[in-house]
Amino acid sequence: MSATRRREQAGMSYRTLFCAAALCLCGAIPALADTLVEQGRRIYVEGVLPDGSLLTATRFDGSSTVTGAQAACINCHRRSGYGVVEGRVDIPPVAGAVLFSPGVFASRAARHPTVSAVERFRSRSAYDEKKLLRALSKGRDPDGVPLRPPMARYHLDHRSVAALAAYLRALSSSAVPGMDGATLHLGTVITPDVPFSRREALLEVLRAYAADRSSNGLRWQLHLWQLTGSPEEWEAQLDAYSRQQPVFALLSGVGAVEWGPVHRFCERHALACVLPSLEMAPDGDDYYSLYFSQGLGLEARLLARHLVSAQPARLIQVVADEAGGRAAKAVEQALEHAASSLEMREVSPAGYAAMAPLPGDAVVLWLHAQEVVRLAERAQVPSGTIYLSAQLAPMEEAALPLGWQKSLRYVSVFDVLAASRAQVSLAPWLERHGLGQTELRSRGDAYAACDFFNTALSTVQLQTASGIAGPLTRERLLEALESGLTLFRDDGAPYYRELSLGPGQRFLVKGGRIYRHDGAGGWAALTERIVP
């Protein structure tokens, strides 16, 4: 082999080795970056440092020290990194798009400790990693101005701050799927076990509201995700719908007692699900799904609390379908938890119709309104106490013979004046849009979901106009819902009162009452509000 040929082969070998090394390095850089971001996420969310030790923070006044999850940044600055911002900045944003950029008025900075927190936030210079370390450990902003309480002091090294900075730069850094220029794509899920009339009533309101609202320049495009078959098939169907057209959020929707697959899908895809109309919502404290209440589950627990004090001789639960069965089981579990020795029986409507009523019995009819009416036609007038579920048999629908009314009690998470208030606040809107007055509760739930969603969406959009930049994300939307409930109009949810929502909470209604006939054709509260 000639010397020239040997040199050429040697050169090719060196180039091959160089290229291979370069490829390995290029693959390693994203991996290293991902590792750094994950380390920062654990600091921010879990309060765990890169070496596995717990994050430690001392209160601004030095009065106490917290560690681990209690010290994690997410507790105050929230999942989105945008804190709590309402008029004045109480907990400022730390998402990278804001933190590592100067305030919108930085060129004419008001760098004095006596100015308001919102003025400081908008006029400060940009953070970098060195200034972030000083802020966390010494409590000084990029210009040396003391940070306001309740900002704690943290014990962090340079490695930990580098990881935290990497995570903050990735946090809420880009808009999520479902935004297409000026169009906001929204899905709504309908399960196959919902009556057609209820389905259509809800969809009519959603379509009318979407057509009505530009949402400060955003056009709402509604996509119907109709599920079919058994619940085991639903998640795959939802995945297919999402691939076909990604959506920013699921708005409203309607289901009966099975919603678990939709709930799991939303958590898996970090997809906000805002206030579907359900008979029973899934348990748990997951993040991305927001519900009016737990429905039958909440009714069951508040009824159990009432029965412990009422002490009937025997409890008979009448069940005709899965909804009633789940509610009856929830009552049994709640009573067992309360160590109640109450005798319990579960029967079908036919079984109850054949029974002779006893004075000391408490009978719960976990039945829909039409089933309650049919049972009253066949069964003897009760001598004990009859409890109905307002979730399954609305007060305005379950018209019972006079003989039954004296013994009748309603277990309800709804407001007793809901139907009449809906006629005042919701009916005019329906009439303006040419919609019917049937299925008012479903229509009311759909309207409330749209109204709450629109208010929260507008809140996030206004933050940008106030100098708090960053993309619209699902986390920011949910946080606006959490902190902005007081902004929602009273007539926005005609079927509910005493709504409340705080950070991390996922049910707007947390209690209810037992109602009785008032003797004048109306209803009066038999109990104070019960929050089980």
Short mmCIF file of C-alpha atoms in Angstrom, two decimals:
data_model
loop_
_atom_site.label_atom_id
_atom_site.label_comp_id
_atom_site.label_asym_id
_atom_site.label_seq_id
_atom_site.Cartn_x
_atom_site.Cartn_y
_atom_site.Cartn_z
CA MET A 1 0.00 0.00 0.00
CA SER A 2 1.37 3.41 -0.90
CA ALA A 3 2.17 6.00 1.75
CA THR A 4 -0.44 8.32 0.21
CA ARG A 5 -3.15 5.67 0.48
CA ARG A 6 -2.20 4.96 4.12
CA ARG A 7 -2.45 8.68 4.95
CA GLU A 8 -5.88 8.89 3.28
CA GLN A 9 -7.20 5.93 5.29
CA ALA A 10 -5.78 7.35 8.50
CA GLY A 11 -7.48 10.68 7.77
CA MET A 12 -10.79 8.93 7.16
CA SER A 13 -10.43 7.08 10.50
CA TYR A 14 -9.78 10.31 12.38
CA ARG A 15 -12.77 11.99 10.71
CA THR A 16 -14.96 8.99 11.52
CA LEU A 17 -13.90 9.08 15.17
CA PHE A 18 -14.43 12.83 15.33
CA CYS A 19 -17.91 12.59 13.81
CA ALA A 20 -18.85 9.74 16.14
CA ALA A 21 -17.68 11.73 19.15
CA ALA A 22 -19.55 14.79 17.95
CA LEU A 23 -22.74 12.77 17.53
CA CYS A 24 -22.38 11.35 21.05
CA LEU A 25 -21.79 14.84 22.42
CA CYS A 26 -24.79 16.25 20.57
CA GLY A 27 -26.93 13.50 22.04
CA ALA A 28 -25.51 14.10 25.50
CA ILE A 29 -26.20 17.85 25.58
CA PRO A 30 -30.02 17.53 25.43
CA ALA A 31 -29.80 14.68 27.94
CA LEU A 32 -27.78 16.84 30.31
CA ALA A 33 -30.19 19.72 29.81
CA ASP A 34 -33.14 17.43 30.49
CA THR A 35 -31.46 16.20 33.67
CA LEU A 36 -30.89 19.78 34.84
CA VAL A 37 -34.52 20.72 34.15
CA GLU A 38 -35.73 17.63 36.05
CA GLN A 39 -33.50 18.53 38.99
CA GLY A 40 -34.99 22.01 38.95
CA ARG A 41 -38.51 20.59 38.76
CA ARG A 42 -37.89 18.54 41.90
CA ILE A 43 -36.72 21.66 43.73
CA TYR A 44 -39.70 23.71 42.57
CA VAL A 45 -42.43 21.07 42.97
CA GLU A 46 -41.15 18.62 45.60
CA GLY A 47 -38.62 20.58 47.63
CA VAL A 48 -35.83 18.07 46.90
CA LEU A 49 -32.29 19.25 45.98
CA PRO A 50 -30.09 17.65 43.28
CA ASP A 51 -28.13 15.67 45.89
CA GLY A 52 -31.34 14.18 47.29
CA SER A 53 -31.44 16.31 50.45
CA LEU A 54 -34.48 18.41 51.34
CA LEU A 55 -34.83 22.06 50.46
CA THR A 56 -34.75 24.28 53.56
CA ALA A 57 -36.38 27.70 53.87
CA THR A 58 -36.52 30.20 56.71
CA ARG A 59 -39.46 32.60 57.03
CA PHE A 60 -38.67 36.20 56.13
CA ASP A 61 -38.85 37.22 59.80
CA GLY A 62 -36.68 34.31 60.92
CA SER A 63 -39.46 32.90 63.09
CA SER A 64 -39.50 29.34 61.71
CA THR A 65 -37.94 26.93 59.22
CA VAL A 66 -39.65 24.54 56.81
CA THR A 67 -38.20 21.75 54.71
CA GLY A 68 -39.05 19.54 51.74
CA ALA A 69 -42.49 19.85 50.17
CA GLN A 70 -43.47 22.59 52.64
CA ALA A 71 -40.59 24.71 51.37
CA ALA A 72 -41.23 24.04 47.66
CA CYS A 73 -41.69 27.06 45.40
CA ILE A 74 -44.96 25.70 43.96
CA ASN A 75 -46.78 26.42 47.22
CA CYS A 76 -46.71 30.16 46.57
CA HIS A 77 -45.70 30.64 42.94
CA ARG A 78 -48.07 27.87 41.81
CA ARG A 79 -47.79 25.28 39.09
CA SER A 80 -47.66 27.80 36.24
CA GLY A 81 -44.97 29.92 37.88
CA TYR A 82 -47.22 33.00 37.64
CA GLY A 83 -48.02 33.32 41.33
CA VAL A 84 -51.10 35.11 42.55
CA VAL A 85 -51.59 38.33 40.63
CA GLU A 86 -54.75 40.32 41.33
CA GLY A 87 -54.41 44.06 40.84
CA ARG A 88 -51.32 44.31 43.06
CA VAL A 89 -48.65 41.62 42.75
CA ASP A 90 -48.77 39.64 45.98
CA ILE A 91 -46.80 36.59 44.82
CA PRO A 92 -44.94 37.65 41.64
CA PRO A 93 -44.37 35.45 38.59
CA VAL A 94 -41.17 33.42 38.43
CA ALA A 95 -41.75 31.73 35.05
CA GLY A 96 -38.62 32.23 32.96
CA ALA A 97 -40.30 34.40 30.31
CA VAL A 98 -40.95 36.99 33.03
CA LEU A 99 -38.19 36.38 35.57
CA PHE A 100 -35.22 36.59 33.18
CA SER A 101 -36.57 39.65 31.36
CA PRO A 102 -36.64 43.23 32.64
CA GLY A 103 -39.94 44.68 33.83
CA VAL A 104 -41.95 46.52 31.22
CA PHE A 105 -41.00 49.86 32.82
CA ALA A 106 -37.40 48.97 33.65
CA SER A 107 -36.04 51.84 31.55
CA ARG A 108 -37.65 54.32 33.96
CA ALA A 109 -37.22 52.15 37.02
CA ALA A 110 -38.73 53.14 40.35
CA ARG A 111 -36.01 51.44 42.37
CA HIS A 112 -36.98 52.46 45.87
CA PRO A 113 -38.14 50.19 48.73
CA THR A 114 -41.23 52.29 49.42
CA VAL A 115 -42.92 51.82 46.04
CA SER A 116 -45.68 49.26 45.72
CA ALA A 117 -44.95 45.64 44.97
CA VAL A 118 -46.54 45.92 41.54
CA GLU A 119 -44.40 48.95 40.69
CA ARG A 120 -41.25 47.11 41.80
CA PHE A 121 -42.13 44.08 39.72
CA ARG A 122 -42.76 46.13 36.60
CA SER A 123 -39.70 48.32 36.94
CA ARG A 124 -36.98 45.92 38.10
CA SER A 125 -34.13 44.80 35.86
CA ALA A 126 -33.79 41.21 34.67
CA TYR A 127 -32.65 38.33 36.82
CA ASP A 128 -29.74 36.08 35.96
CA GLU A 129 -28.53 33.05 37.92
CA LYS A 130 -26.24 35.08 40.16
CA LYS A 131 -29.01 37.54 41.01
CA LEU A 132 -31.47 34.68 41.48
CA LEU A 133 -29.14 33.12 44.06
CA ARG A 134 -28.94 36.46 45.90
CA ALA A 135 -32.72 36.82 45.84
CA LEU A 136 -33.26 33.34 47.24
CA SER A 137 -30.57 33.48 49.90
CA LYS A 138 -30.42 37.19 50.80
CA GLY A 139 -33.87 38.45 49.87
CA ARG A 140 -32.71 41.14 47.40
CA ASP A 141 -34.11 41.69 43.91
CA PRO A 142 -31.87 42.27 40.82
CA ASP A 143 -31.40 45.93 41.81
CA GLY A 144 -30.62 45.21 45.46
CA VAL A 145 -34.05 46.26 46.73
CA PRO A 146 -35.36 44.05 49.60
CA LEU A 147 -38.03 41.57 48.57
CA ARG A 148 -41.39 41.90 50.28
CA PRO A 149 -42.85 39.31 52.64
CA PRO A 150 -43.82 36.47 52.52
CA MET A 151 -40.70 35.65 50.46
CA ALA A 152 -38.59 33.20 52.47
CA ARG A 153 -34.82 32.76 52.55
CA TYR A 154 -33.42 29.55 51.05
CA HIS A 155 -30.24 27.57 51.57
CA LEU A 156 -29.04 26.80 48.03
CA ASP A 157 -25.72 26.28 46.27
CA HIS A 158 -24.80 27.29 42.70
CA ARG A 159 -25.62 23.85 41.30
CA SER A 160 -29.12 23.94 42.74
CA VAL A 161 -29.77 27.46 41.47
CA ALA A 162 -28.56 26.46 37.97
CA ALA A 163 -31.04 23.57 37.99
CA LEU A 164 -33.87 25.75 39.28
CA ALA A 165 -33.11 28.40 36.64
CA ALA A 166 -33.20 25.74 33.90
CA TYR A 167 -36.62 24.58 35.07
CA LEU A 168 -37.99 28.13 35.36
CA ARG A 169 -36.88 28.88 31.79
CA ALA A 170 -38.91 25.87 30.61
CA LEU A 171 -41.91 26.64 32.84
CA SER A 172 -44.92 28.02 30.92
CA SER A 173 -42.50 28.79 28.09
CA SER A 174 -44.80 28.07 25.15
CA ALA A 175 -48.47 28.03 24.33
CA VAL A 176 -50.15 24.64 24.53
CA PRO A 177 -51.95 22.88 21.67
CA GLY A 178 -55.40 24.11 20.78
CA MET A 179 -54.43 27.65 19.77
CA ASP A 180 -54.64 28.31 16.05
CA GLY A 181 -54.02 31.96 15.40
CA ALA A 182 -57.10 33.76 16.68
CA THR A 183 -59.03 30.50 17.15
CA LEU A 184 -59.26 28.71 20.48
CA HIS A 185 -60.19 25.05 20.00
CA LEU A 186 -62.31 23.59 22.81
CA GLY A 187 -63.64 20.07 23.19
CA THR A 188 -66.72 18.84 25.01
CA VAL A 189 -67.19 15.18 25.97
CA ILE A 190 -70.53 13.35 25.94
CA THR A 191 -70.70 9.83 27.38
CA PRO A 192 -73.05 7.29 25.76
CA ASP A 193 -75.19 6.79 28.89
CA VAL A 194 -76.68 10.31 28.78
CA PRO A 195 -80.31 10.82 27.66
CA PHE A 196 -80.60 12.56 24.30
CA SER A 197 -82.63 15.47 25.71
CA ARG A 198 -79.95 16.26 28.30
CA ARG A 199 -77.20 15.98 25.70
CA GLU A 200 -78.91 18.34 23.26
CA ALA A 201 -79.84 20.89 25.94
CA LEU A 202 -76.20 21.21 26.99
CA LEU A 203 -74.84 21.34 23.44
CA GLU A 204 -77.31 24.04 22.42
CA VAL A 205 -76.04 26.31 25.20
CA LEU A 206 -72.37 25.62 24.43
CA ARG A 207 -72.82 26.37 20.75
CA ALA A 208 -74.79 29.54 21.41
CA TYR A 209 -72.22 30.80 23.94
CA ALA A 210 -69.29 29.98 21.65
CA ALA A 211 -70.95 31.85 18.80
CA ASP A 212 -71.63 34.78 21.14
CA ARG A 213 -68.17 35.29 22.54
CA SER A 214 -65.03 36.49 20.85
CA SER A 215 -63.25 36.41 24.23
CA ASN A 216 -61.18 39.54 23.66
CA GLY A 217 -60.26 38.61 20.11
CA LEU A 218 -60.26 34.82 20.43
CA ARG A 219 -62.85 32.88 18.45
CA TRP A 220 -64.12 29.75 20.18
CA GLN A 221 -64.28 26.64 18.01
CA LEU A 222 -66.24 23.87 19.72
CA HIS A 223 -65.50 20.19 18.95
CA LEU A 224 -67.88 17.43 20.04
CA TRP A 225 -66.13 14.34 21.41
CA GLN A 226 -68.97 11.78 21.51
CA LEU A 227 -67.93 8.56 23.25
CA THR A 228 -69.37 5.14 22.41
CA GLY A 229 -69.19 1.62 23.79
CA SER A 230 -67.98 0.61 27.25
CA PRO A 231 -65.86 2.84 29.56
CA GLU A 232 -62.84 0.62 28.88
CA GLU A 233 -62.84 1.93 25.30
CA TRP A 234 -63.18 5.63 26.08
CA GLU A 235 -59.55 6.62 26.68
CA ALA A 236 -58.51 5.24 23.27
CA GLN A 237 -61.35 7.21 21.66
CA LEU A 238 -60.26 10.38 23.46
CA ASP A 239 -56.69 9.85 22.29
CA ALA A 240 -57.94 9.56 18.71
CA TYR A 241 -60.03 12.75 19.01
CA SER A 242 -57.02 14.59 20.47
CA ARG A 243 -54.73 13.50 17.64
CA GLN A 244 -57.28 14.58 15.04
CA GLN A 245 -57.72 18.04 16.57
CA PRO A 246 -55.80 19.09 19.70
CA VAL A 247 -57.84 21.29 22.01
CA PHE A 248 -56.83 23.82 24.64
CA ALA A 249 -59.39 22.54 27.16
CA LEU A 250 -62.48 20.43 27.60
CA LEU A 251 -65.34 22.81 28.33
CA SER A 252 -68.39 21.49 30.17
CA GLY A 253 -69.53 18.10 28.87
CA VAL A 254 -72.08 15.69 30.26
CA GLY A 255 -71.98 12.22 31.81
CA ALA A 256 -73.76 10.01 34.31
CA VAL A 257 -71.86 8.13 37.03
CA GLU A 258 -68.83 6.98 34.98
CA TRP A 259 -66.32 9.72 34.19
CA GLY A 260 -63.10 8.09 35.36
CA PRO A 261 -61.64 7.45 31.87
CA VAL A 262 -62.13 11.11 30.91
CA HIS A 263 -60.56 12.22 34.19
CA ARG A 264 -57.52 9.98 33.65
CA PHE A 265 -57.15 11.14 30.04
CA CYS A 266 -57.06 14.77 31.15
CA GLU A 267 -54.44 14.12 33.82
CA ARG A 268 -52.32 12.13 31.37
CA HIS A 269 -52.39 14.90 28.76
CA ALA A 270 -52.30 17.85 31.21
CA LEU A 271 -55.60 18.95 29.67
CA ALA A 272 -57.93 21.24 31.61
CA CYS A 273 -61.46 19.91 32.01
CA VAL A 274 -63.77 22.69 33.18
CA LEU A 275 -67.02 21.87 35.00
CA PRO A 276 -68.70 18.95 33.23
CA SER A 277 -72.29 18.19 34.25
CA LEU A 278 -72.19 14.82 36.05
CA GLU A 279 -74.29 12.72 38.40
CA MET A 280 -71.13 11.57 40.21
CA ALA A 281 -67.62 12.98 39.82
CA PRO A 282 -64.47 10.92 40.40
CA ASP A 283 -62.80 11.10 43.81
CA GLY A 284 -59.28 12.36 44.19
CA ASP A 285 -57.31 15.58 44.22
CA ASP A 286 -55.77 15.47 40.74
CA TYR A 287 -54.99 18.80 39.13
CA TYR A 288 -56.50 19.26 35.70
CA SER A 289 -60.23 18.51 36.20
CA LEU A 290 -62.55 20.99 37.90
CA TYR A 291 -66.06 19.94 39.00
CA PHE A 292 -69.18 21.60 40.38
CA SER A 293 -69.37 18.97 43.15
CA GLN A 294 -68.92 15.27 43.76
CA GLY A 295 -72.64 14.90 43.07
CA LEU A 296 -74.10 11.67 44.42
CA GLY A 297 -70.94 10.99 46.40
CA LEU A 298 -71.36 14.27 48.29
CA GLU A 299 -75.10 13.71 48.79
CA ALA A 300 -74.36 10.25 50.21
CA ARG A 301 -71.84 11.56 52.73
CA LEU A 302 -73.99 14.45 53.94
CA LEU A 303 -76.97 12.10 54.26
CA ALA A 304 -74.85 9.70 56.33
CA ARG A 305 -73.80 12.57 58.59
CA HIS A 306 -77.47 13.49 59.07
CA LEU A 307 -78.54 9.89 59.77
CA VAL A 308 -75.96 9.53 62.54
CA SER A 309 -77.75 12.30 64.46
CA ALA A 310 -81.30 11.39 63.33
CA GLN A 311 -80.86 7.75 64.47
CA PRO A 312 -83.61 5.95 62.52
CA ALA A 313 -84.48 2.37 63.48
CA ARG A 314 -83.55 0.97 60.07
CA LEU A 315 -82.21 2.30 56.77
CA ILE A 316 -83.65 1.00 53.50
CA GLN A 317 -81.96 2.13 50.28
CA VAL A 318 -83.95 1.66 47.08
CA VAL A 319 -81.74 1.21 44.03
CA ALA A 320 -82.66 0.74 40.36
CA ASP A 321 -79.39 1.29 38.48
CA GLU A 322 -75.65 1.83 38.78
CA ALA A 323 -76.06 5.45 39.90
CA GLY A 324 -78.21 4.41 42.83
CA GLY A 325 -75.95 1.48 43.62
CA ARG A 326 -72.86 3.65 43.88
CA ALA A 327 -74.68 6.19 46.05
CA ALA A 328 -76.01 3.47 48.38
CA LYS A 329 -72.52 2.01 48.71
CA ALA A 330 -71.13 5.45 49.56
CA VAL A 331 -73.71 5.82 52.36
CA GLU A 332 -72.76 2.41 53.77
CA GLN A 333 -69.07 3.28 53.70
CA ALA A 334 -69.65 6.65 55.38
CA LEU A 335 -71.77 5.06 58.13
CA GLU A 336 -69.20 2.33 58.70
CA HIS A 337 -66.55 5.03 59.03
CA ALA A 338 -68.77 6.72 61.63
CA ALA A 339 -69.06 3.39 63.51
CA SER A 340 -72.83 3.38 63.09
CA SER A 341 -74.77 0.28 64.13
CA LEU A 342 -77.76 1.24 61.94
CA GLU A 343 -79.40 -1.75 60.25
CA MET A 344 -79.18 -1.32 56.47
CA ARG A 345 -80.98 -3.01 53.60
CA GLU A 346 -80.81 -2.46 49.86
CA VAL A 347 -83.86 -3.31 47.75
CA SER A 348 -85.21 -2.78 44.25
CA PRO A 349 -88.23 -0.53 43.58
CA ALA A 350 -90.41 -3.64 43.20
CA GLY A 351 -89.13 -5.01 46.49
CA TYR A 352 -89.90 -1.77 48.29
CA ALA A 353 -93.38 -1.51 46.76
CA ALA A 354 -94.21 -4.89 48.30
CA MET A 355 -92.99 -3.89 51.78
CA ALA A 356 -95.19 -2.69 54.64
CA PRO A 357 -93.77 0.67 55.81
CA LEU A 358 -92.64 0.94 59.45
CA PRO A 359 -92.72 4.16 61.50
CA GLY A 360 -89.05 4.12 62.42
CA ASP A 361 -87.69 3.44 58.96
CA ALA A 362 -85.58 5.84 56.95
CA VAL A 363 -85.98 5.11 53.25
CA VAL A 364 -83.63 6.57 50.63
CA LEU A 365 -84.93 6.49 47.07
CA TRP A 366 -81.83 6.61 44.89
CA LEU A 367 -84.10 6.93 41.86
CA HIS A 368 -84.64 9.32 38.98
CA ALA A 369 -87.73 11.52 39.08
CA GLN A 370 -89.90 9.37 36.81
CA GLU A 371 -89.00 6.26 38.81
CA VAL A 372 -89.97 8.01 42.05
CA VAL A 373 -93.37 8.96 40.63
CA ARG A 374 -94.03 5.40 39.40
CA LEU A 375 -93.05 3.95 42.77
CA ALA A 376 -95.40 6.31 44.61
CA GLU A 377 -98.26 5.05 42.45
CA ARG A 378 -97.60 1.42 43.53
CA ALA A 379 -96.32 1.63 47.10
CA GLN A 380 -98.16 2.40 50.35
CA VAL A 381 -97.93 5.87 51.85
CA PRO A 382 -94.76 5.79 53.98
CA SER A 383 -95.01 6.02 57.75
CA GLY A 384 -91.30 6.69 58.21
CA THR A 385 -89.07 9.26 56.54
CA ILE A 386 -88.43 9.26 52.80
CA TYR A 387 -85.21 10.81 51.45
CA LEU A 388 -84.84 11.77 47.78
CA SER A 389 -81.69 12.69 45.88
CA ALA A 390 -81.86 16.16 44.33
CA GLN A 391 -79.11 15.06 41.96
CA LEU A 392 -81.26 12.28 40.47
CA ALA A 393 -84.77 13.61 41.11
CA PRO A 394 -84.89 17.43 40.99
CA MET A 395 -87.46 18.99 43.31
CA GLU A 396 -89.37 20.51 40.43
CA GLU A 397 -89.67 17.17 38.61
CA ALA A 398 -90.58 14.62 41.30
CA ALA A 399 -94.22 15.58 41.88
CA LEU A 400 -95.54 13.24 44.58
CA PRO A 401 -99.00 12.68 46.12
CA LEU A 402 -99.91 14.84 49.11
CA GLY A 403 -99.73 11.84 51.44
CA TRP A 404 -96.04 11.41 50.69
CA GLN A 405 -95.05 15.03 51.13
CA LYS A 406 -95.24 15.12 54.93
CA SER A 407 -92.63 12.36 55.17
CA LEU A 408 -90.47 13.64 52.33
CA ARG A 409 -86.92 14.98 52.75
CA TYR A 410 -84.56 16.15 50.01
CA VAL A 411 -80.81 15.61 50.13
CA SER A 412 -79.37 18.39 48.02
CA VAL A 413 -76.11 20.07 47.07
CA PHE A 414 -78.17 22.56 45.03
CA ASP A 415 -79.74 25.81 46.16
CA VAL A 416 -83.40 25.43 47.15
CA LEU A 417 -84.32 28.43 45.00
CA ALA A 418 -82.36 27.15 42.03
CA ALA A 419 -85.31 26.56 39.70
CA SER A 420 -86.89 29.94 40.34
CA ARG A 421 -83.53 31.71 40.06
CA ALA A 422 -82.85 29.93 36.78
CA GLN A 423 -86.11 31.34 35.46
CA VAL A 424 -84.95 34.84 36.36
CA SER A 425 -81.29 34.73 35.30
CA LEU A 426 -80.98 31.94 32.72
CA ALA A 427 -84.34 31.92 30.95
CA PRO A 428 -83.93 35.42 29.40
CA TRP A 429 -80.56 34.41 27.92
CA LEU A 430 -82.07 31.21 26.54
CA GLU A 431 -84.97 33.14 25.05
CA ARG A 432 -82.65 35.65 23.36
CA HIS A 433 -80.85 32.76 21.70
CA GLY A 434 -83.99 30.93 20.67
CA LEU A 435 -83.37 28.01 23.04
CA GLY A 436 -85.99 26.02 24.93
CA GLN A 437 -86.74 26.02 28.65
CA THR A 438 -86.49 22.23 29.07
CA GLU A 439 -83.63 20.49 30.94
CA LEU A 440 -82.85 23.72 32.77
CA ARG A 441 -80.30 22.17 35.10
CA SER A 442 -78.20 20.87 32.19
CA ARG A 443 -78.52 24.22 30.47
CA GLY A 444 -77.58 26.00 33.68
CA ASP A 445 -74.47 23.85 34.15
CA ALA A 446 -73.36 24.49 30.56
CA TYR A 447 -73.91 28.23 30.90
CA ALA A 448 -72.02 28.38 34.22
CA ALA A 449 -69.07 26.43 32.77
CA CYS A 450 -68.87 28.84 29.81
CA ASP A 451 -69.24 31.93 32.00
CA PHE A 452 -66.58 30.83 34.50
CA PHE A 453 -64.23 29.77 31.70
CA ASN A 454 -64.68 33.06 29.86
CA THR A 455 -64.02 35.11 33.00
CA ALA A 456 -60.85 33.18 33.79
CA LEU A 457 -59.67 33.42 30.19
CA SER A 458 -60.18 37.17 30.20
CA THR A 459 -58.24 37.43 33.48
CA VAL A 460 -55.18 35.74 31.98
CA GLN A 461 -55.39 37.90 28.87
CA LEU A 462 -55.58 41.05 30.99
CA GLN A 463 -52.39 40.05 32.80
CA THR A 464 -50.47 40.50 29.58
CA ALA A 465 -51.97 43.98 29.15
CA SER A 466 -50.82 44.73 32.73
CA GLY A 467 -47.20 43.91 31.94
CA ILE A 468 -47.24 40.25 32.97
CA ALA A 469 -46.22 38.51 29.78
CA GLY A 470 -46.19 34.86 28.85
CA PRO A 471 -48.37 32.51 26.83
CA LEU A 472 -51.85 31.35 27.67
CA THR A 473 -51.50 27.94 29.32
CA ARG A 474 -53.91 25.52 30.93
CA GLU A 475 -52.21 25.98 34.30
CA ARG A 476 -52.71 29.75 34.18
CA LEU A 477 -56.34 29.24 33.23
CA LEU A 478 -56.98 26.87 36.16
CA GLU A 479 -55.21 29.22 38.55
CA ALA A 480 -57.36 32.11 37.34
CA LEU A 481 -60.40 29.94 38.11
CA GLU A 482 -59.02 29.15 41.58
CA SER A 483 -58.28 32.73 42.56
CA GLY A 484 -61.00 34.55 40.62
CA LEU A 485 -64.18 32.86 41.79
CA THR A 486 -65.32 36.06 43.52
CA LEU A 487 -65.30 37.81 40.15
CA PHE A 488 -67.96 35.52 38.74
CA ARG A 489 -71.46 36.93 38.60
CA ASP A 490 -73.99 35.54 41.06
CA ASP A 491 -76.34 34.66 38.23
CA GLY A 492 -73.62 32.77 36.39
CA ALA A 493 -74.45 29.50 38.20
CA PRO A 494 -78.17 29.63 39.00
CA TYR A 495 -78.32 26.14 40.52
CA TYR A 496 -75.54 26.65 43.07
CA ARG A 497 -74.77 28.85 46.04
CA GLU A 498 -71.92 28.96 48.54
CA LEU A 499 -69.34 28.25 45.86
CA SER A 500 -65.71 28.36 46.92
CA LEU A 501 -62.42 27.36 45.39
CA GLY A 502 -58.85 27.69 46.58
CA PRO A 503 -55.45 26.60 45.26
CA GLY A 504 -55.47 22.86 44.68
CA GLN A 505 -59.22 22.50 45.33
CA ARG A 506 -61.24 20.89 42.56
CA PHE A 507 -64.86 21.01 43.76
CA LEU A 508 -66.80 24.28 43.85
CA VAL A 509 -69.56 22.93 46.13
CA LYS A 510 -68.42 21.14 49.28
CA GLY A 511 -71.61 20.74 51.28
CA GLY A 512 -75.40 20.70 51.19
CA ARG A 513 -78.58 20.54 53.25
CA ILE A 514 -81.56 18.36 54.00
CA TYR A 515 -84.82 20.08 52.98
CA ARG A 516 -88.46 19.44 53.95
CA HIS A 517 -91.82 20.67 52.68
CA ASP A 518 -92.75 24.01 54.24
CA GLY A 519 -96.50 23.34 54.13
CA ALA A 520 -97.09 26.04 51.54
CA GLY A 521 -95.91 24.25 48.42
CA GLY A 522 -92.26 25.18 48.88
CA TRP A 523 -89.16 23.86 50.62
CA ALA A 524 -87.43 24.85 53.85
CA ALA A 525 -84.04 23.82 55.23
CA LEU A 526 -84.33 21.07 57.84
CA THR A 527 -80.61 21.24 58.68
CA GLU A 528 -77.83 23.76 58.67
CA ARG A 529 -75.33 23.37 55.86
CA ILE A 530 -73.54 20.04 56.23
CA VAL A 531 -69.94 19.80 55.00
CA PRO A 532 -68.92 16.15 55.45
#
